[in-house]
Amino acid sequence: MIIPETPTNESFRIKALKSLHILDTESEKEFNEITTLAAHLCEVEVALISLVDSNREWYKSKYGISVCEIPRKYSFCAHAILTPEKPLIISDTRKDPRFHKNPFTEGDQPFIFYAGIPLIDHNGFALGTLSVIDSAPKTLSDTQISSLKALANQVIILFELNKKNKDLEKMQGKLKHRNETLKEFAQVISHDLKMPLANIITTSDVLKLKLTKYLDKETLKYFDYIRHSSFSMSTYINDVLDHYESDSLIQKEPEQFLFEDLLREILNLLNISSNCTIQFPKNTQTLNCNRLALKQILINLIGNSLKYNDKEKIHINIDTSEDTSYYRFKITDNGMGIPEEKLKTIFDLFATANTVDRSGNKGNGIGLSTVKKIINNLGGSINVASTMGVQTTFEFLIKK
């Protein structure tokens, strides 16, 4: 018996093999189907997908034998990877000095016939073989050899797909960790900023009250600027918190309720003025869904219909319907509208329509992003249609 030599590129080859993250992984159907097919195509007793590690030959898939690995010094595959440009085919291993008195050429199930197709990755490294083995001398036809080569290519493709999936899972894990860290950071910072902002607002109001008779009107306006800016910052902080805390809404259990009751509750919160007319759905509908999440969605959308409206009389129409799988909601207003070029990005985080609201304040681009995030998490979708200066319609679905 001749112990297999070590390839000249061994350190790089082992590094390429390890990078696949496939050694010692569980059996997989896709690989097992290939070894089964190889055994039937070549009419042999054994078929293997073998990988040559530093000191062993390990089987990712095996057909016809029960062992999972063997020492590298006894490996047929370790000889095959020394000439990766061609298959290693031996009709009778007992007559080959490399395998004379090899433990696997003897015993109850001897490896007499061997054919190994090197598994070569995209960098040219021979990682192992797709091999077929029998306990009697044998030859393969050209068609059988071509078929084995085609199957070997499929093994490499599966290796690469597995690697990409593992890399993707690793990246997703890192992104999830970073997102959780960012979420915690945003919550801590937002909460920590709320009290100083409240103090700034209160202090500026007290100073303005005390200094009114000593300062002229133009100077006193600076206190209004401070107050206005502080409230804008407070709104921004609240929107950031709502965005990062929206995930917790999805954990709430579905409940049954009247949609009209929810709308009345929302309108009371929004403190609707007398110049606003809101048309409720014609039919009272009973819903069975995540009430708190739907409430947050509607507060944002109806609130926008009120804020981004330049008409003397505000009109908002709310409609709802359902099918076997979804609840459908539609909110139409006679507001300012959204520019056509902004419709595709209006749901992106921090994207705005570059317009100011009814009070002259500019949006921060968080509210609609939060709405879309909640709706997507509820298994639904949202769309918007708008005509500048005429109306805007938001239509969304949530899964029952």
mmCIF file of C-alpha atoms in Angstrom:
data_model
loop_
_atom_site.group_PDB
_atom_site.id
_atom_site.type_symbol
_atom_site.label_atom_id
_atom_site.label_comp_id
_atom_site.label_asym_id
_atom_site.label_seq_id
_atom_site.Cartn_x
_atom_site.Cartn_y
_atom_site.Cartn_z
ATOM 1 C CA MET A 1 0.000 0.000 0.000
ATOM 2 C CA ILE A 2 1.184 3.495 -0.811
ATOM 3 C CA ILE A 3 0.116 6.331 1.503
ATOM 4 C CA PRO A 4 -1.284 9.228 -0.579
ATOM 5 C CA GLU A 5 1.023 12.170 -1.118
ATOM 6 C CA THR A 6 0.040 15.669 0.038
ATOM 7 C CA PRO A 7 -0.954 18.079 -2.745
ATOM 8 C CA THR A 8 1.417 21.025 -3.224
ATOM 9 C CA ASN A 9 -1.452 23.455 -2.574
ATOM 10 C CA GLU A 10 -2.627 21.595 0.542
ATOM 11 C CA SER A 11 -2.881 24.564 2.930
ATOM 12 C CA PHE A 12 -4.975 26.538 0.424
ATOM 13 C CA ARG A 13 -7.037 23.460 -0.431
ATOM 14 C CA ILE A 14 -7.882 22.816 3.236
ATOM 15 C CA LYS A 15 -8.761 26.488 3.703
ATOM 16 C CA ALA A 16 -11.144 26.302 0.725
ATOM 17 C CA LEU A 17 -12.694 23.114 2.127
ATOM 18 C CA LYS A 18 -13.209 24.648 5.587
ATOM 19 C CA SER A 19 -14.782 27.762 4.051
ATOM 20 C CA LEU A 20 -17.708 25.649 2.813
ATOM 21 C CA HIS A 21 -18.763 24.946 6.442
ATOM 22 C CA ILE A 22 -19.931 21.514 5.331
ATOM 23 C CA LEU A 23 -17.658 19.091 7.208
ATOM 24 C CA ASP A 24 -19.508 17.103 9.891
ATOM 25 C CA THR A 25 -22.904 18.473 8.832
ATOM 26 C CA GLU A 26 -26.065 16.387 8.818
ATOM 27 C CA SER A 27 -27.138 14.193 5.919
ATOM 28 C CA GLU A 28 -29.081 16.109 3.252
ATOM 29 C CA LYS A 29 -31.616 14.843 0.758
ATOM 30 C CA GLU A 30 -30.095 16.663 -2.246
ATOM 31 C CA PHE A 31 -26.688 15.007 -1.790
ATOM 32 C CA ASN A 32 -28.177 11.593 -1.007
ATOM 33 C CA GLU A 33 -30.165 11.689 -4.242
ATOM 34 C CA ILE A 34 -26.929 12.222 -6.172
ATOM 35 C CA THR A 35 -25.145 9.222 -4.620
ATOM 36 C CA THR A 36 -28.215 7.043 -5.137
ATOM 37 C CA LEU A 37 -28.419 8.087 -8.783
ATOM 38 C CA ALA A 38 -24.665 7.533 -9.277
ATOM 39 C CA ALA A 39 -24.895 4.002 -7.853
ATOM 40 C CA HIS A 40 -27.811 3.084 -10.142
ATOM 41 C CA LEU A 41 -26.255 4.670 -13.228
ATOM 42 C CA CYS A 42 -23.022 2.751 -12.780
ATOM 43 C CA GLU A 43 -24.663 -0.405 -11.390
ATOM 44 C CA VAL A 44 -22.395 -0.545 -8.341
ATOM 45 C CA GLU A 45 -22.839 -1.360 -4.677
ATOM 46 C CA VAL A 46 -21.422 1.859 -3.172
ATOM 47 C CA ALA A 47 -21.437 5.557 -4.064
ATOM 48 C CA LEU A 48 -19.853 8.327 -1.989
ATOM 49 C CA ILE A 49 -19.452 12.079 -1.851
ATOM 50 C CA SER A 50 -16.092 12.238 -0.101
ATOM 51 C CA LEU A 51 -14.182 15.220 1.251
ATOM 52 C CA VAL A 52 -10.484 14.942 2.067
ATOM 53 C CA ASP A 53 -9.776 16.689 5.352
ATOM 54 C CA SER A 54 -6.333 17.059 6.975
ATOM 55 C CA ASN A 55 -6.246 13.557 8.469
ATOM 56 C CA ARG A 56 -9.372 11.844 7.250
ATOM 57 C CA GLU A 57 -11.746 11.209 4.390
ATOM 58 C CA TRP A 58 -15.248 12.275 5.445
ATOM 59 C CA TYR A 59 -18.470 11.324 3.645
ATOM 60 C CA LYS A 60 -21.062 14.032 3.089
ATOM 61 C CA SER A 61 -23.275 11.378 1.499
ATOM 62 C CA LYS A 62 -22.967 7.618 1.310
ATOM 63 C CA TYR A 63 -24.898 4.892 -0.459
ATOM 64 C CA GLY A 64 -24.250 1.249 0.334
ATOM 65 C CA ILE A 65 -21.998 1.598 3.396
ATOM 66 C CA SER A 66 -22.493 2.714 6.999
ATOM 67 C CA VAL A 67 -19.134 4.284 7.968
ATOM 68 C CA CYS A 68 -18.939 8.107 8.026
ATOM 69 C CA GLU A 69 -15.181 8.585 7.655
ATOM 70 C CA ILE A 70 -11.884 6.718 7.310
ATOM 71 C CA PRO A 71 -8.235 7.639 7.991
ATOM 72 C CA ARG A 72 -6.693 9.626 5.141
ATOM 73 C CA LYS A 73 -3.810 7.180 4.746
ATOM 74 C CA TYR A 74 -6.296 4.503 3.571
ATOM 75 C CA SER A 75 -8.244 6.909 1.363
ATOM 76 C CA PHE A 76 -8.745 6.156 -2.333
ATOM 77 C CA CYS A 77 -10.113 9.661 -2.726
ATOM 78 C CA ALA A 78 -6.846 11.161 -1.395
ATOM 79 C CA HIS A 79 -5.078 9.593 -4.388
ATOM 80 C CA ALA A 80 -7.741 10.877 -6.811
ATOM 81 C CA ILE A 81 -7.296 14.542 -5.819
ATOM 82 C CA LEU A 82 -3.598 14.362 -6.762
ATOM 83 C CA THR A 83 -4.652 14.372 -10.439
ATOM 84 C CA PRO A 84 -7.734 16.627 -10.365
ATOM 85 C CA GLU A 85 -7.725 17.123 -14.130
ATOM 86 C CA LYS A 86 -8.876 13.528 -14.758
ATOM 87 C CA PRO A 87 -10.963 10.796 -13.083
ATOM 88 C CA LEU A 88 -9.214 8.038 -11.183
ATOM 89 C CA ILE A 89 -10.660 4.729 -12.460
ATOM 90 C CA ILE A 90 -9.281 1.376 -11.281
ATOM 91 C CA SER A 91 -10.891 -1.821 -12.553
ATOM 92 C CA ASP A 92 -9.200 -4.026 -9.930
ATOM 93 C CA THR A 93 -7.586 -2.293 -6.949
ATOM 94 C CA ARG A 94 -5.860 -5.531 -5.901
ATOM 95 C CA LYS A 95 -3.583 -5.174 -8.914
ATOM 96 C CA ASP A 96 -2.676 -1.537 -8.168
ATOM 97 C CA PRO A 97 0.380 -1.093 -5.881
ATOM 98 C CA ARG A 98 -1.213 1.990 -4.295
ATOM 99 C CA PHE A 99 -3.976 -0.160 -2.806
ATOM 100 C CA HIS A 100 -2.200 -3.504 -2.318
ATOM 101 C CA LYS A 101 -3.028 -4.699 1.204
ATOM 102 C CA ASN A 102 -5.163 -1.645 1.875
ATOM 103 C CA PRO A 103 -7.687 -2.691 4.599
ATOM 104 C CA PHE A 104 -10.546 -1.693 2.296
ATOM 105 C CA THR A 105 -9.537 -4.056 -0.501
ATOM 106 C CA GLU A 106 -10.132 -6.955 1.867
ATOM 107 C CA GLY A 107 -12.926 -8.060 4.208
ATOM 108 C CA ASP A 108 -16.638 -8.743 3.718
ATOM 109 C CA GLN A 109 -17.234 -5.788 1.393
ATOM 110 C CA PRO A 110 -13.910 -5.144 -0.378
ATOM 111 C CA PHE A 111 -13.351 -2.072 -2.599
ATOM 112 C CA ILE A 112 -12.232 -3.878 -5.755
ATOM 113 C CA PHE A 113 -13.557 -1.506 -8.386
ATOM 114 C CA TYR A 114 -13.120 2.248 -7.826
ATOM 115 C CA ALA A 115 -13.959 5.314 -9.921
ATOM 116 C CA GLY A 116 -13.540 8.782 -8.456
ATOM 117 C CA ILE A 117 -14.422 12.107 -10.124
ATOM 118 C CA PRO A 118 -12.550 14.964 -8.388
ATOM 119 C CA LEU A 119 -14.783 17.690 -6.953
ATOM 120 C CA ILE A 120 -13.102 20.924 -8.030
ATOM 121 C CA ASP A 121 -14.311 24.280 -6.704
ATOM 122 C CA HIS A 122 -14.376 27.545 -8.682
ATOM 123 C CA ASN A 123 -10.806 28.321 -7.576
ATOM 124 C CA GLY A 124 -9.479 25.015 -8.916
ATOM 125 C CA PHE A 125 -9.010 23.225 -5.588
ATOM 126 C CA ALA A 126 -9.825 19.496 -5.483
ATOM 127 C CA LEU A 127 -11.874 19.102 -2.313
ATOM 128 C CA GLY A 128 -12.781 15.433 -2.645
ATOM 129 C CA THR A 129 -14.549 13.113 -5.065
ATOM 130 C CA LEU A 130 -17.820 11.702 -6.220
ATOM 131 C CA SER A 131 -16.910 8.009 -6.312
ATOM 132 C CA VAL A 132 -18.529 4.701 -7.165
ATOM 133 C CA ILE A 133 -17.256 1.403 -5.761
ATOM 134 C CA ASP A 134 -17.969 -2.293 -6.210
ATOM 135 C CA SER A 135 -16.734 -5.550 -4.682
ATOM 136 C CA ALA A 136 -15.955 -7.048 -8.092
ATOM 137 C CA PRO A 137 -13.771 -5.889 -11.014
ATOM 138 C CA LYS A 138 -15.648 -3.595 -13.361
ATOM 139 C CA THR A 139 -15.370 -1.071 -16.204
ATOM 140 C CA LEU A 140 -17.484 2.002 -17.001
ATOM 141 C CA SER A 141 -18.766 3.116 -20.379
ATOM 142 C CA ASP A 142 -18.045 6.596 -21.719
ATOM 143 C CA THR A 143 -21.672 7.485 -21.065
ATOM 144 C CA GLN A 144 -21.421 6.424 -17.440
ATOM 145 C CA ILE A 145 -18.218 8.434 -16.956
ATOM 146 C CA SER A 146 -19.826 11.523 -18.554
ATOM 147 C CA SER A 147 -22.847 11.110 -16.300
ATOM 148 C CA LEU A 148 -20.627 10.897 -13.210
ATOM 149 C CA LYS A 149 -18.849 14.097 -14.249
ATOM 150 C CA ALA A 150 -22.206 15.864 -14.646
ATOM 151 C CA LEU A 151 -23.274 14.685 -11.182
ATOM 152 C CA ALA A 152 -19.941 15.851 -9.743
ATOM 153 C CA ASN A 153 -20.643 19.327 -11.163
ATOM 154 C CA GLN A 154 -24.006 19.298 -9.399
ATOM 155 C CA VAL A 155 -22.279 18.440 -6.125
ATOM 156 C CA ILE A 156 -20.021 21.502 -6.494
ATOM 157 C CA ILE A 157 -23.055 23.677 -7.254
ATOM 158 C CA LEU A 158 -24.730 22.396 -4.091
ATOM 159 C CA PHE A 159 -21.573 23.106 -2.091
ATOM 160 C CA GLU A 160 -21.525 26.704 -3.345
ATOM 161 C CA LEU A 161 -25.244 27.185 -2.658
ATOM 162 C CA ASN A 162 -24.804 25.820 0.854
ATOM 163 C CA LYS A 163 -21.922 28.213 1.436
ATOM 164 C CA LYS A 164 -23.919 31.198 0.187
ATOM 165 C CA ASN A 165 -26.842 30.220 2.413
ATOM 166 C CA LYS A 166 -24.556 29.861 5.446
ATOM 167 C CA ASP A 167 -22.911 33.227 4.693
ATOM 168 C CA LEU A 168 -26.332 34.794 4.289
ATOM 169 C CA GLU A 169 -27.531 33.342 7.600
ATOM 170 C CA LYS A 170 -24.388 34.665 9.281
ATOM 171 C CA MET A 171 -24.923 38.112 7.767
ATOM 172 C CA GLN A 172 -28.589 38.104 8.780
ATOM 173 C CA GLY A 173 -27.543 37.227 12.328
ATOM 174 C CA LYS A 174 -25.138 40.166 12.407
ATOM 175 C CA LEU A 175 -27.746 42.524 10.955
ATOM 176 C CA LYS A 176 -30.311 41.341 13.490
ATOM 177 C CA HIS A 177 -27.843 41.938 16.319
ATOM 178 C CA ARG A 178 -26.984 45.393 14.986
ATOM 179 C CA ASN A 179 -30.655 46.239 14.583
ATOM 180 C CA GLU A 180 -31.389 45.186 18.152
ATOM 181 C CA THR A 181 -28.436 47.267 19.378
ATOM 182 C CA LEU A 182 -29.625 50.261 17.346
ATOM 183 C CA LYS A 183 -33.153 49.770 18.655
ATOM 184 C CA GLU A 184 -31.940 49.756 22.269
ATOM 185 C CA PHE A 185 -29.749 52.785 21.588
ATOM 186 C CA ALA A 186 -32.641 54.709 20.012
ATOM 187 C CA GLN A 187 -34.935 53.879 22.917
ATOM 188 C CA VAL A 188 -32.400 54.917 25.565
ATOM 189 C CA ILE A 189 -31.442 58.121 23.789
ATOM 190 C CA SER A 190 -35.060 59.027 23.031
ATOM 191 C CA HIS A 191 -36.190 58.484 26.611
ATOM 192 C CA ASP A 192 -33.180 60.377 27.968
ATOM 193 C CA LEU A 193 -33.917 63.347 25.702
ATOM 194 C CA LYS A 194 -37.576 63.660 26.623
ATOM 195 C CA MET A 195 -37.046 65.136 30.097
ATOM 196 C CA PRO A 196 -34.459 67.784 29.043
ATOM 197 C CA LEU A 197 -36.796 68.839 26.207
ATOM 198 C CA ALA A 198 -39.715 69.149 28.601
ATOM 199 C CA ASN A 199 -37.509 71.272 30.874
ATOM 200 C CA ILE A 200 -36.517 73.501 27.937
ATOM 201 C CA ILE A 201 -40.172 74.065 26.983
ATOM 202 C CA THR A 202 -41.216 74.796 30.564
ATOM 203 C CA THR A 203 -38.233 77.067 31.235
ATOM 204 C CA SER A 204 -38.721 79.059 28.034
ATOM 205 C CA ASP A 205 -42.431 79.548 28.877
ATOM 206 C CA VAL A 206 -41.579 80.751 32.404
ATOM 207 C CA LEU A 207 -38.851 83.109 31.144
ATOM 208 C CA LYS A 208 -41.148 84.540 28.492
ATOM 209 C CA LEU A 209 -43.837 85.167 31.108
ATOM 210 C CA LYS A 210 -41.412 86.877 33.501
ATOM 211 C CA LEU A 211 -39.624 88.953 30.878
ATOM 212 C CA THR A 212 -42.625 90.015 28.797
ATOM 213 C CA LYS A 213 -42.703 93.563 30.175
ATOM 214 C CA TYR A 214 -38.917 94.009 29.808
ATOM 215 C CA LEU A 215 -38.414 92.780 26.221
ATOM 216 C CA ASP A 216 -39.757 93.967 22.897
ATOM 217 C CA LYS A 217 -42.056 91.793 20.750
ATOM 218 C CA GLU A 218 -39.305 90.815 18.291
ATOM 219 C CA THR A 219 -37.057 89.543 21.092
ATOM 220 C CA LEU A 220 -39.928 87.654 22.696
ATOM 221 C CA LYS A 221 -40.403 85.782 19.416
ATOM 222 C CA TYR A 222 -37.152 83.897 20.124
ATOM 223 C CA PHE A 223 -38.886 82.184 23.037
ATOM 224 C CA ASP A 224 -41.532 81.020 20.560
ATOM 225 C CA TYR A 225 -38.766 79.698 18.300
ATOM 226 C CA ILE A 226 -37.291 77.745 21.212
ATOM 227 C CA ARG A 227 -40.697 76.327 22.095
ATOM 228 C CA HIS A 228 -41.516 75.448 18.499
ATOM 229 C CA SER A 229 -38.144 73.737 17.924
ATOM 230 C CA SER A 230 -38.443 71.801 21.188
ATOM 231 C CA PHE A 231 -41.890 70.503 20.265
ATOM 232 C CA SER A 232 -40.603 69.510 16.814
ATOM 233 C CA MET A 233 -37.765 67.590 18.443
ATOM 234 C CA SER A 234 -40.207 65.968 20.869
ATOM 235 C CA THR A 235 -42.404 64.841 17.966
ATOM 236 C CA TYR A 236 -39.352 63.447 16.183
ATOM 237 C CA ILE A 237 -38.318 61.506 19.292
ATOM 238 C CA ASN A 238 -41.821 60.099 19.742
ATOM 239 C CA ASP A 239 -41.886 59.006 16.083
ATOM 240 C CA VAL A 240 -38.502 57.278 16.463
ATOM 241 C CA LEU A 241 -39.789 55.434 19.525
ATOM 242 C CA ASP A 242 -42.992 54.444 17.711
ATOM 243 C CA HIS A 243 -40.943 53.104 14.795
ATOM 244 C CA TYR A 244 -38.700 50.924 16.941
ATOM 245 C CA GLU A 245 -41.453 49.840 19.295
ATOM 246 C CA SER A 246 -43.837 48.921 16.463
ATOM 247 C CA ASP A 247 -42.492 45.347 16.489
ATOM 248 C CA SER A 248 -43.986 44.853 19.941
ATOM 249 C CA LEU A 249 -47.451 45.650 18.534
ATOM 250 C CA ILE A 250 -47.331 42.504 16.408
ATOM 251 C CA GLN A 251 -47.093 40.338 19.512
ATOM 252 C CA LYS A 252 -50.572 41.409 20.645
ATOM 253 C CA GLU A 253 -53.317 38.809 20.378
ATOM 254 C CA PRO A 254 -56.125 39.370 17.822
ATOM 255 C CA GLU A 255 -59.442 40.523 19.269
ATOM 256 C CA GLN A 256 -62.970 41.083 17.999
ATOM 257 C CA PHE A 257 -64.297 44.659 17.860
ATOM 258 C CA LEU A 258 -66.475 47.071 15.881
ATOM 259 C CA PHE A 259 -64.499 49.121 13.385
ATOM 260 C CA GLU A 260 -66.767 52.138 14.003
ATOM 261 C CA ASP A 261 -65.934 52.064 17.733
ATOM 262 C CA LEU A 262 -62.211 52.079 16.948
ATOM 263 C CA LEU A 263 -62.638 55.033 14.574
ATOM 264 C CA ARG A 264 -64.523 57.071 17.180
ATOM 265 C CA GLU A 265 -61.788 56.359 19.720
ATOM 266 C CA ILE A 266 -59.122 57.532 17.261
ATOM 267 C CA LEU A 267 -61.021 60.720 16.340
ATOM 268 C CA ASN A 268 -61.364 61.616 20.025
ATOM 269 C CA LEU A 269 -57.596 61.266 20.409
ATOM 270 C CA LEU A 270 -56.934 63.435 17.345
ATOM 271 C CA ASN A 271 -59.256 66.197 18.593
ATOM 272 C CA ILE A 272 -60.999 66.817 15.251
ATOM 273 C CA SER A 273 -61.910 70.461 14.585
ATOM 274 C CA SER A 274 -65.288 71.709 13.324
ATOM 275 C CA ASN A 275 -63.974 72.405 9.806
ATOM 276 C CA CYS A 276 -63.388 68.692 9.227
ATOM 277 C CA THR A 277 -65.921 66.185 7.899
ATOM 278 C CA ILE A 278 -65.104 62.497 8.220
ATOM 279 C CA GLN A 279 -67.227 59.946 6.370
ATOM 280 C CA PHE A 280 -67.379 56.571 8.132
ATOM 281 C CA PRO A 281 -67.940 53.269 6.261
ATOM 282 C CA LYS A 282 -71.584 52.777 5.272
ATOM 283 C CA ASN A 283 -71.855 49.399 6.966
ATOM 284 C CA THR A 284 -70.777 48.677 10.534
ATOM 285 C CA GLN A 285 -68.161 45.963 10.344
ATOM 286 C CA THR A 286 -66.934 43.569 13.028
ATOM 287 C CA LEU A 287 -63.219 42.874 12.752
ATOM 288 C CA ASN A 288 -61.127 40.123 14.280
ATOM 289 C CA CYS A 289 -57.498 41.215 14.151
ATOM 290 C CA ASN A 290 -54.725 43.016 16.033
ATOM 291 C CA ARG A 291 -56.688 46.020 17.300
ATOM 292 C CA LEU A 292 -53.734 47.935 18.759
ATOM 293 C CA ALA A 293 -51.668 47.633 15.566
ATOM 294 C CA LEU A 294 -54.597 48.740 13.391
ATOM 295 C CA LYS A 295 -55.172 51.679 15.729
ATOM 296 C CA GLN A 296 -51.556 52.820 15.313
ATOM 297 C CA ILE A 297 -51.842 52.569 11.513
ATOM 298 C CA LEU A 298 -55.052 54.609 11.390
ATOM 299 C CA ILE A 299 -53.776 57.272 13.793
ATOM 300 C CA ASN A 300 -50.833 57.880 11.455
ATOM 301 C CA LEU A 301 -52.851 57.913 8.234
ATOM 302 C CA ILE A 302 -55.821 59.957 9.482
ATOM 303 C CA GLY A 303 -53.428 62.285 11.293
ATOM 304 C CA ASN A 304 -51.594 62.894 8.001
ATOM 305 C CA SER A 305 -54.895 63.581 6.238
ATOM 306 C CA LEU A 306 -55.577 66.285 8.815
ATOM 307 C CA LYS A 307 -52.101 67.806 8.882
ATOM 308 C CA TYR A 308 -51.287 67.813 5.173
ATOM 309 C CA ASN A 309 -54.465 69.561 4.066
ATOM 310 C CA ASP A 310 -54.575 73.124 2.748
ATOM 311 C CA LYS A 311 -58.342 73.306 2.191
ATOM 312 C CA GLU A 312 -60.685 75.454 4.256
ATOM 313 C CA LYS A 313 -62.953 72.467 4.692
ATOM 314 C CA ILE A 314 -61.234 69.114 5.290
ATOM 315 C CA HIS A 315 -62.989 66.026 3.932
ATOM 316 C CA ILE A 316 -61.831 62.503 4.814
ATOM 317 C CA ASN A 317 -63.571 59.372 3.585
ATOM 318 C CA ILE A 318 -62.894 56.033 5.294
ATOM 319 C CA ASP A 319 -64.040 52.777 3.749
ATOM 320 C CA THR A 320 -63.494 49.100 4.510
ATOM 321 C CA SER A 321 -64.278 45.713 2.990
ATOM 322 C CA GLU A 322 -63.081 42.131 3.302
ATOM 323 C CA ASP A 323 -62.613 38.846 1.501
ATOM 324 C CA THR A 324 -61.820 35.364 2.783
ATOM 325 C CA SER A 325 -58.205 36.210 3.659
ATOM 326 C CA TYR A 326 -57.850 39.981 4.153
ATOM 327 C CA TYR A 327 -59.422 43.117 5.574
ATOM 328 C CA ARG A 328 -59.153 46.048 3.152
ATOM 329 C CA PHE A 329 -59.074 49.698 4.276
ATOM 330 C CA LYS A 330 -59.169 52.892 2.211
ATOM 331 C CA ILE A 331 -58.625 56.469 3.436
ATOM 332 C CA THR A 332 -59.156 59.325 0.970
ATOM 333 C CA ASP A 333 -58.705 63.036 1.738
ATOM 334 C CA ASN A 334 -58.932 66.302 -0.179
ATOM 335 C CA GLY A 335 -55.477 67.428 0.949
ATOM 336 C CA MET A 336 -52.353 68.814 -0.670
ATOM 337 C CA GLY A 337 -51.439 65.606 -2.472
ATOM 338 C CA ILE A 338 -48.065 63.937 -2.951
ATOM 339 C CA PRO A 339 -45.801 64.714 -5.925
ATOM 340 C CA GLU A 340 -45.746 61.841 -8.416
ATOM 341 C CA GLU A 341 -41.955 61.438 -8.169
ATOM 342 C CA LYS A 342 -42.288 60.910 -4.395
ATOM 343 C CA LEU A 343 -44.941 58.177 -4.507
ATOM 344 C CA LYS A 344 -42.381 55.361 -4.885
ATOM 345 C CA THR A 345 -40.296 56.459 -1.882
ATOM 346 C CA ILE A 346 -42.919 57.900 0.453
ATOM 347 C CA PHE A 347 -42.822 54.766 2.678
ATOM 348 C CA ASP A 348 -39.011 54.781 2.994
ATOM 349 C CA LEU A 349 -37.586 55.721 6.385
ATOM 350 C CA PHE A 350 -36.864 59.490 6.567
ATOM 351 C CA ALA A 351 -38.382 60.074 3.102
ATOM 352 C CA THR A 352 -40.716 63.091 2.885
ATOM 353 C CA ALA A 353 -42.831 64.730 0.187
ATOM 354 C CA ASN A 354 -40.899 68.006 0.655
ATOM 355 C CA THR A 355 -44.076 69.794 1.754
ATOM 356 C CA VAL A 356 -44.977 71.470 5.029
ATOM 357 C CA ASP A 357 -48.141 70.655 6.920
ATOM 358 C CA ARG A 358 -51.123 72.878 7.675
ATOM 359 C CA SER A 359 -49.164 74.580 10.476
ATOM 360 C CA GLY A 360 -46.022 75.147 8.400
ATOM 361 C CA ASN A 361 -44.057 72.241 9.888
ATOM 362 C CA LYS A 362 -42.071 69.784 7.777
ATOM 363 C CA GLY A 363 -42.468 66.044 8.340
ATOM 364 C CA ASN A 364 -39.614 63.809 9.484
ATOM 365 C CA GLY A 365 -40.341 60.828 7.210
ATOM 366 C CA ILE A 366 -40.824 58.294 10.018
ATOM 367 C CA GLY A 367 -44.611 57.924 10.324
ATOM 368 C CA LEU A 368 -45.387 56.302 6.956
ATOM 369 C CA SER A 369 -42.333 54.067 7.243
ATOM 370 C CA THR A 370 -43.673 52.848 10.586
ATOM 371 C CA VAL A 371 -47.115 52.283 9.045
ATOM 372 C CA LYS A 372 -45.669 50.135 6.257
ATOM 373 C CA LYS A 373 -43.532 48.189 8.719
ATOM 374 C CA ILE A 374 -46.554 47.346 10.881
ATOM 375 C CA ILE A 375 -48.701 46.396 7.871
ATOM 376 C CA ASN A 376 -45.978 44.149 6.433
ATOM 377 C CA ASN A 377 -45.589 42.449 9.808
ATOM 378 C CA LEU A 378 -49.351 41.842 9.791
ATOM 379 C CA GLY A 379 -48.995 40.008 6.474
ATOM 380 C CA GLY A 380 -50.449 42.833 4.398
ATOM 381 C CA SER A 381 -49.467 45.593 1.986
ATOM 382 C CA ILE A 382 -50.109 49.305 1.421
ATOM 383 C CA ASN A 383 -50.416 51.479 -1.687
ATOM 384 C CA VAL A 384 -50.894 55.193 -2.288
ATOM 385 C CA ALA A 385 -52.413 57.175 -5.161
ATOM 386 C CA SER A 386 -52.431 60.960 -5.271
ATOM 387 C CA THR A 387 -53.294 63.953 -7.428
ATOM 388 C CA MET A 388 -51.526 67.170 -6.434
ATOM 389 C CA GLY A 389 -53.902 69.716 -4.966
ATOM 390 C CA VAL A 390 -56.890 67.369 -5.273
ATOM 391 C CA GLN A 391 -56.723 64.235 -3.136
ATOM 392 C CA THR A 392 -54.665 61.372 -1.724
ATOM 393 C CA THR A 393 -55.826 57.786 -1.164
ATOM 394 C CA PHE A 394 -54.051 55.259 1.042
ATOM 395 C CA GLU A 395 -55.275 51.690 0.620
ATOM 396 C CA PHE A 396 -53.958 48.820 2.732
ATOM 397 C CA LEU A 397 -54.640 45.176 3.513
ATOM 398 C CA ILE A 398 -54.053 43.233 6.698
ATOM 399 C CA LYS A 399 -54.315 39.475 6.887
ATOM 400 C CA LYS A 400 -57.196 38.006 8.846
#
